[in-house]
Short mmCIF file of C-alpha atoms in Angstrom, two decimals:
data_model
loop_
_atom_site.label_atom_id
_atom_site.label_comp_id
_atom_site.label_asym_id
_atom_site.label_seq_id
_atom_site.Cartn_x
_atom_site.Cartn_y
_atom_site.Cartn_z
CA UNK A 1 -16.85 0.30 -2.43
CA UNK A 2 -16.72 1.29 1.21
CA UNK A 3 -13.72 3.62 0.86
CA UNK A 4 -14.48 5.17 -2.51
CA UNK A 5 -12.86 8.60 -2.84
CA UNK A 6 -10.72 8.23 0.28
CA UNK A 7 -6.96 8.45 0.61
CA UNK A 8 -5.49 5.93 3.05
CA UNK A 9 -2.01 5.92 4.53
CA UNK A 10 -1.03 2.45 5.71
CA UNK A 11 2.20 2.00 7.64
CA UNK A 12 4.00 -1.33 7.81
CA UNK A 13 2.43 -2.07 4.44
CA UNK A 14 5.23 -4.22 3.04
CA UNK A 15 4.01 -7.43 4.67
CA UNK A 16 1.78 -9.04 7.28
CA UNK A 17 -1.16 -7.11 8.70
CA UNK A 18 -0.15 -3.87 7.00
CA UNK A 19 -0.06 -5.46 3.58
CA UNK A 20 -3.41 -7.14 4.21
CA UNK A 21 -4.99 -3.82 5.19
CA UNK A 22 -3.47 -1.92 2.26
CA UNK A 23 -4.74 -4.52 -0.22
CA UNK A 24 -8.25 -4.62 1.22
CA UNK A 25 -8.49 -0.82 1.45
CA UNK A 26 -7.47 -0.53 -2.20
CA UNK A 27 -9.98 -3.19 -3.23
CA UNK A 28 -12.64 -1.17 -1.42
CA UNK A 29 -11.92 1.97 -3.45
CA UNK A 30 -9.27 3.80 -1.43
CA UNK A 31 -6.24 5.43 -2.99
CA UNK A 32 -3.48 3.95 -0.88
CA UNK A 33 -0.06 5.22 0.07
CA UNK A 34 1.86 2.25 1.41
CA UNK A 35 4.64 3.21 3.81
CA UNK A 36 7.37 0.93 5.10
CA UNK A 37 11.08 1.00 5.91
CA UNK A 38 11.63 -2.08 3.72
CA UNK A 39 11.81 -0.62 0.23
CA UNK A 40 12.16 -3.90 -1.66
CA UNK A 41 9.20 -5.60 0.00
CA UNK A 42 7.20 -2.36 0.01
CA UNK A 43 7.57 -1.78 -3.71
CA UNK A 44 6.64 -5.41 -4.35
CA UNK A 45 3.52 -5.07 -2.20
CA UNK A 46 2.49 -1.87 -3.98
CA UNK A 47 2.99 -3.54 -7.36
CA UNK A 48 0.86 -6.48 -6.24
CA UNK A 49 -1.89 -4.09 -5.14
CA UNK A 50 -1.75 -2.13 -8.42
CA UNK A 51 -2.00 -5.40 -10.34
CA UNK A 52 -5.56 -5.71 -9.04
CA UNK A 53 -6.42 -2.51 -10.92
CA UNK A 54 -6.41 -0.28 -7.85
CA UNK A 55 -4.49 2.86 -6.83
CA UNK A 56 -1.38 2.46 -4.70
CA UNK A 57 1.99 4.16 -4.37
CA UNK A 58 4.87 3.15 -2.13
CA UNK A 59 6.80 5.60 0.03
CA UNK A 60 9.89 4.34 1.81
CA UNK A 61 9.37 5.63 5.36
CA UNK A 62 10.97 5.14 8.74
CA UNK A 63 7.95 6.04 10.84
CA UNK A 64 10.13 6.69 13.88
CA UNK A 65 11.64 9.69 12.07
CA UNK A 66 9.32 12.69 11.99
CA UNK A 67 10.75 14.20 8.81
CA UNK A 68 10.09 10.98 6.91
CA UNK A 69 6.53 10.76 8.22
CA UNK A 70 5.93 14.35 7.12
CA UNK A 71 7.30 13.51 3.67
CA UNK A 72 4.99 10.50 3.32
CA UNK A 73 1.91 12.54 4.20
CA UNK A 74 2.95 15.23 1.72
CA UNK A 75 3.50 12.58 -0.95
CA UNK A 76 -0.07 11.38 -0.55
CA UNK A 77 -1.40 14.93 -0.95
CA UNK A 78 0.74 15.48 -4.05
CA UNK A 79 -0.11 12.14 -5.69
CA UNK A 80 -3.83 12.09 -5.02
CA UNK A 81 -4.66 15.80 -4.73
CA UNK A 82 -6.36 15.56 -1.34
CA UNK A 83 -5.39 15.02 2.30
CA UNK A 84 -5.21 11.63 3.96
CA UNK A 85 -8.71 10.55 5.09
CA UNK A 86 -7.73 7.26 6.70
CA UNK A 87 -4.63 6.36 8.68
CA UNK A 88 -3.88 2.74 9.48
CA UNK A 89 -1.04 2.75 12.01
CA UNK A 90 0.26 -0.80 11.75
CA UNK A 91 4.03 -0.76 12.23
CA UNK A 92 5.25 -2.87 15.12
CA UNK A 93 8.40 -4.75 16.07
CA UNK A 94 9.15 -7.15 18.90
CA UNK A 95 12.19 -8.26 20.86
CA UNK A 96 12.26 -10.78 23.69
CA UNK A 97 13.95 -10.06 27.02
CA UNK A 98 12.89 -10.07 30.67
CA UNK A 99 13.03 -6.67 32.33
CA UNK A 100 16.09 -7.44 34.46
CA UNK A 101 18.15 -8.24 31.36
CA UNK A 102 16.69 -5.62 29.03
CA UNK A 103 19.05 -3.03 27.55
CA UNK A 104 17.81 0.54 27.64
CA UNK A 105 18.58 0.87 23.93
CA UNK A 106 16.21 -2.01 23.13
CA UNK A 107 13.53 -0.53 25.40
CA UNK A 108 13.81 2.83 23.62
CA UNK A 109 13.79 1.26 20.15
CA UNK A 110 10.58 -0.71 20.78
CA UNK A 111 8.81 2.28 22.35
CA UNK A 112 9.88 4.57 19.51
CA UNK A 113 8.83 2.29 16.67
CA UNK A 114 5.67 0.88 18.25
CA UNK A 115 4.28 3.94 20.06
CA UNK A 116 6.00 7.18 19.10
CA UNK A 117 5.52 6.41 15.40
CA UNK A 118 1.76 6.24 15.88
CA UNK A 119 1.78 9.68 17.48
CA UNK A 120 3.92 11.07 14.65
CA UNK A 121 1.72 9.68 11.89
CA UNK A 122 -1.42 10.93 13.60
CA UNK A 123 0.15 14.34 14.21
CA UNK A 124 0.78 14.88 10.51
CA UNK A 125 -2.54 13.59 9.12
CA UNK A 126 -4.76 15.32 11.68
CA UNK A 127 -4.54 18.86 10.22
CA UNK A 128 -5.93 17.64 6.88
CA UNK A 129 -8.64 15.63 8.61
CA UNK A 130 -9.62 18.57 10.79
CA UNK A 131 -9.90 20.81 7.75
CA UNK A 132 -12.04 18.24 5.93
CA UNK A 133 -14.09 17.59 9.09
CA UNK A 134 -13.81 13.85 8.61
CA UNK A 135 -11.29 11.09 9.13
CA UNK A 136 -10.53 7.77 10.73
CA UNK A 137 -7.39 6.60 12.49
CA UNK A 138 -7.04 2.87 13.15
CA UNK A 139 -4.16 1.87 15.40
CA UNK A 140 -3.03 -1.75 15.57
CA UNK A 141 -2.05 -2.69 19.10
CA UNK A 142 -1.95 -6.17 20.70
CA UNK A 143 -3.50 -8.27 23.42
CA UNK A 144 -0.12 -7.84 25.11
CA UNK A 145 -1.15 -4.26 25.81
CA UNK A 146 -3.97 -5.70 27.94
CA UNK A 147 -2.39 -8.79 29.49
CA UNK A 148 1.37 -8.78 29.11
CA UNK A 149 3.27 -12.00 28.40
CA UNK A 150 6.58 -13.05 30.03
CA UNK A 151 9.67 -11.77 28.27
CA UNK A 152 8.12 -8.76 26.58
CA UNK A 153 7.95 -5.83 29.06
CA UNK A 154 8.89 -3.18 26.48
CA UNK A 155 6.51 -4.61 23.85
CA UNK A 156 3.64 -4.76 26.36
CA UNK A 157 4.37 -1.20 27.50
CA UNK A 158 4.38 0.08 23.93
CA UNK A 159 1.11 -1.65 23.07
CA UNK A 160 -0.55 -0.50 26.29
CA UNK A 161 0.56 3.01 25.39
CA UNK A 162 -1.14 2.68 22.00
CA UNK A 163 -4.41 1.82 23.74
CA UNK A 164 -4.18 4.84 26.04
CA UNK A 165 -3.16 7.14 23.19
CA UNK A 166 -6.11 5.91 21.15
CA UNK A 167 -8.58 6.59 23.96
CA UNK A 168 -7.20 10.09 24.52
CA UNK A 169 -7.18 11.06 20.85
CA UNK A 170 -10.66 9.64 20.30
CA UNK A 171 -11.99 12.01 22.94
CA UNK A 172 -10.05 15.02 21.73
CA UNK A 173 -10.74 14.81 18.00
CA UNK A 174 -14.34 13.58 17.99
CA UNK A 175 -15.43 17.23 17.89
CA UNK A 176 -13.82 17.39 14.43
CA UNK A 177 -15.71 14.27 13.23
CA UNK A 178 -12.52 12.24 13.41
CA UNK A 179 -12.75 8.74 14.83
CA UNK A 180 -9.78 7.06 16.51
CA UNK A 181 -9.93 3.35 17.30
CA UNK A 182 -7.56 0.47 17.85
CA UNK A 183 -7.57 -3.26 17.26
CA UNK A 184 -5.77 -5.59 19.67
CA UNK A 185 -5.16 -8.87 17.82
CA UNK A 186 -3.90 -12.05 19.37
CA UNK A 187 -1.22 -14.03 17.55
CA UNK A 188 -1.34 -13.44 13.80
CA UNK A 189 0.57 -15.33 11.12
CA UNK A 190 2.93 -12.53 10.12
CA UNK A 191 6.58 -12.68 9.02
CA UNK A 192 7.55 -11.46 12.50
CA UNK A 193 5.84 -14.42 14.18
CA UNK A 194 7.14 -16.84 11.56
CA UNK A 195 10.65 -15.69 12.53
CA UNK A 196 9.83 -16.42 16.18
CA UNK A 197 8.88 -19.97 15.22
CA UNK A 198 12.10 -20.36 13.27
CA UNK A 199 14.21 -19.39 16.30
CA UNK A 200 12.76 -21.82 18.85
CA UNK A 201 13.90 -25.43 19.21
CA UNK A 202 10.37 -26.87 18.99
CA UNK A 203 8.32 -24.68 16.61
CA UNK A 204 5.42 -27.13 16.28
CA UNK A 205 4.94 -27.14 20.04
CA UNK A 206 4.96 -23.35 20.19
CA UNK A 207 2.48 -23.10 17.34
CA UNK A 208 0.13 -25.54 19.10
CA UNK A 209 0.47 -23.49 22.29
CA UNK A 210 -0.47 -20.35 20.37
CA UNK A 211 -3.47 -22.11 18.87
CA UNK A 212 -4.65 -23.31 22.31
CA UNK A 213 -4.58 -19.70 23.55
CA UNK A 214 -7.22 -18.69 21.00
CA UNK A 215 -10.87 -19.72 21.39
CA UNK A 216 -11.14 -20.39 17.64
CA UNK A 217 -8.36 -22.95 17.92
CA UNK A 218 -6.21 -21.21 15.32
CA UNK A 219 -3.98 -18.19 15.08
CA UNK A 220 -5.13 -15.18 13.11
CA UNK A 221 -4.47 -14.28 9.50
CA UNK A 222 -3.78 -10.71 8.31
CA UNK A 223 -7.13 -10.59 6.50
CA UNK A 224 -8.93 -11.18 9.82
CA UNK A 225 -7.51 -7.92 11.13
CA UNK A 226 -7.92 -6.13 7.80
CA UNK A 227 -11.70 -6.64 7.78
CA UNK A 228 -11.93 -5.07 11.25
CA UNK A 229 -9.77 -2.16 10.13
CA UNK A 230 -11.98 -1.64 7.07
CA UNK A 231 -15.12 -1.45 9.22
CA UNK A 232 -13.49 1.16 11.48
CA UNK A 233 -12.12 3.12 8.52
CA UNK A 234 -15.34 3.42 6.54
CA UNK A 235 -18.51 5.37 7.31
CA UNK A 236 -20.28 2.33 8.71
#
């Protein structure tokens, strides 16, 4: 049990990578608070996790709204009687548009959900971690934050910002025995990417193109990312 006695807040926990991380963290002994804006899917995910005999509560949370983030962190403290030890910042949304056609509203929405939310969640768990003199924050970014693909300037900017934020916070909070890391996956089989495949005229071709981009010859699964997040979250 690599997370025995720890409280983990996982955002975007209703599906995809977030759900995979929440399930694995719970299986490894963590008491999990699963946060997501999708209440129906979030409650179902929490129920599925509890069915394995592990601890999990769901908190409906729009992580782009500071008051709701603060409420989620407080709910974890109230439910489990201790501060959050592990934060998995997973929430991310995407929208396709080249820069010259991109509406400012869409730019702001992607930056707020993908980047600002990670700052807000970290802001509100850090005091408890600093007091406990331990903690781990794992931010999920993307290879797009390193390379940038056509049609996604706002997504790439948000994910690049996550990488820079992670580096800065890692330096600042190491003195408090708090580790801050990020994982930059390639294409992962999440509901968001499934929706992309459903929108294009030739989904099989796009899927094969995604597979060719990855040295393993396949796209990732949520559990692939979850194992990396577990390693970064635990004392190993």
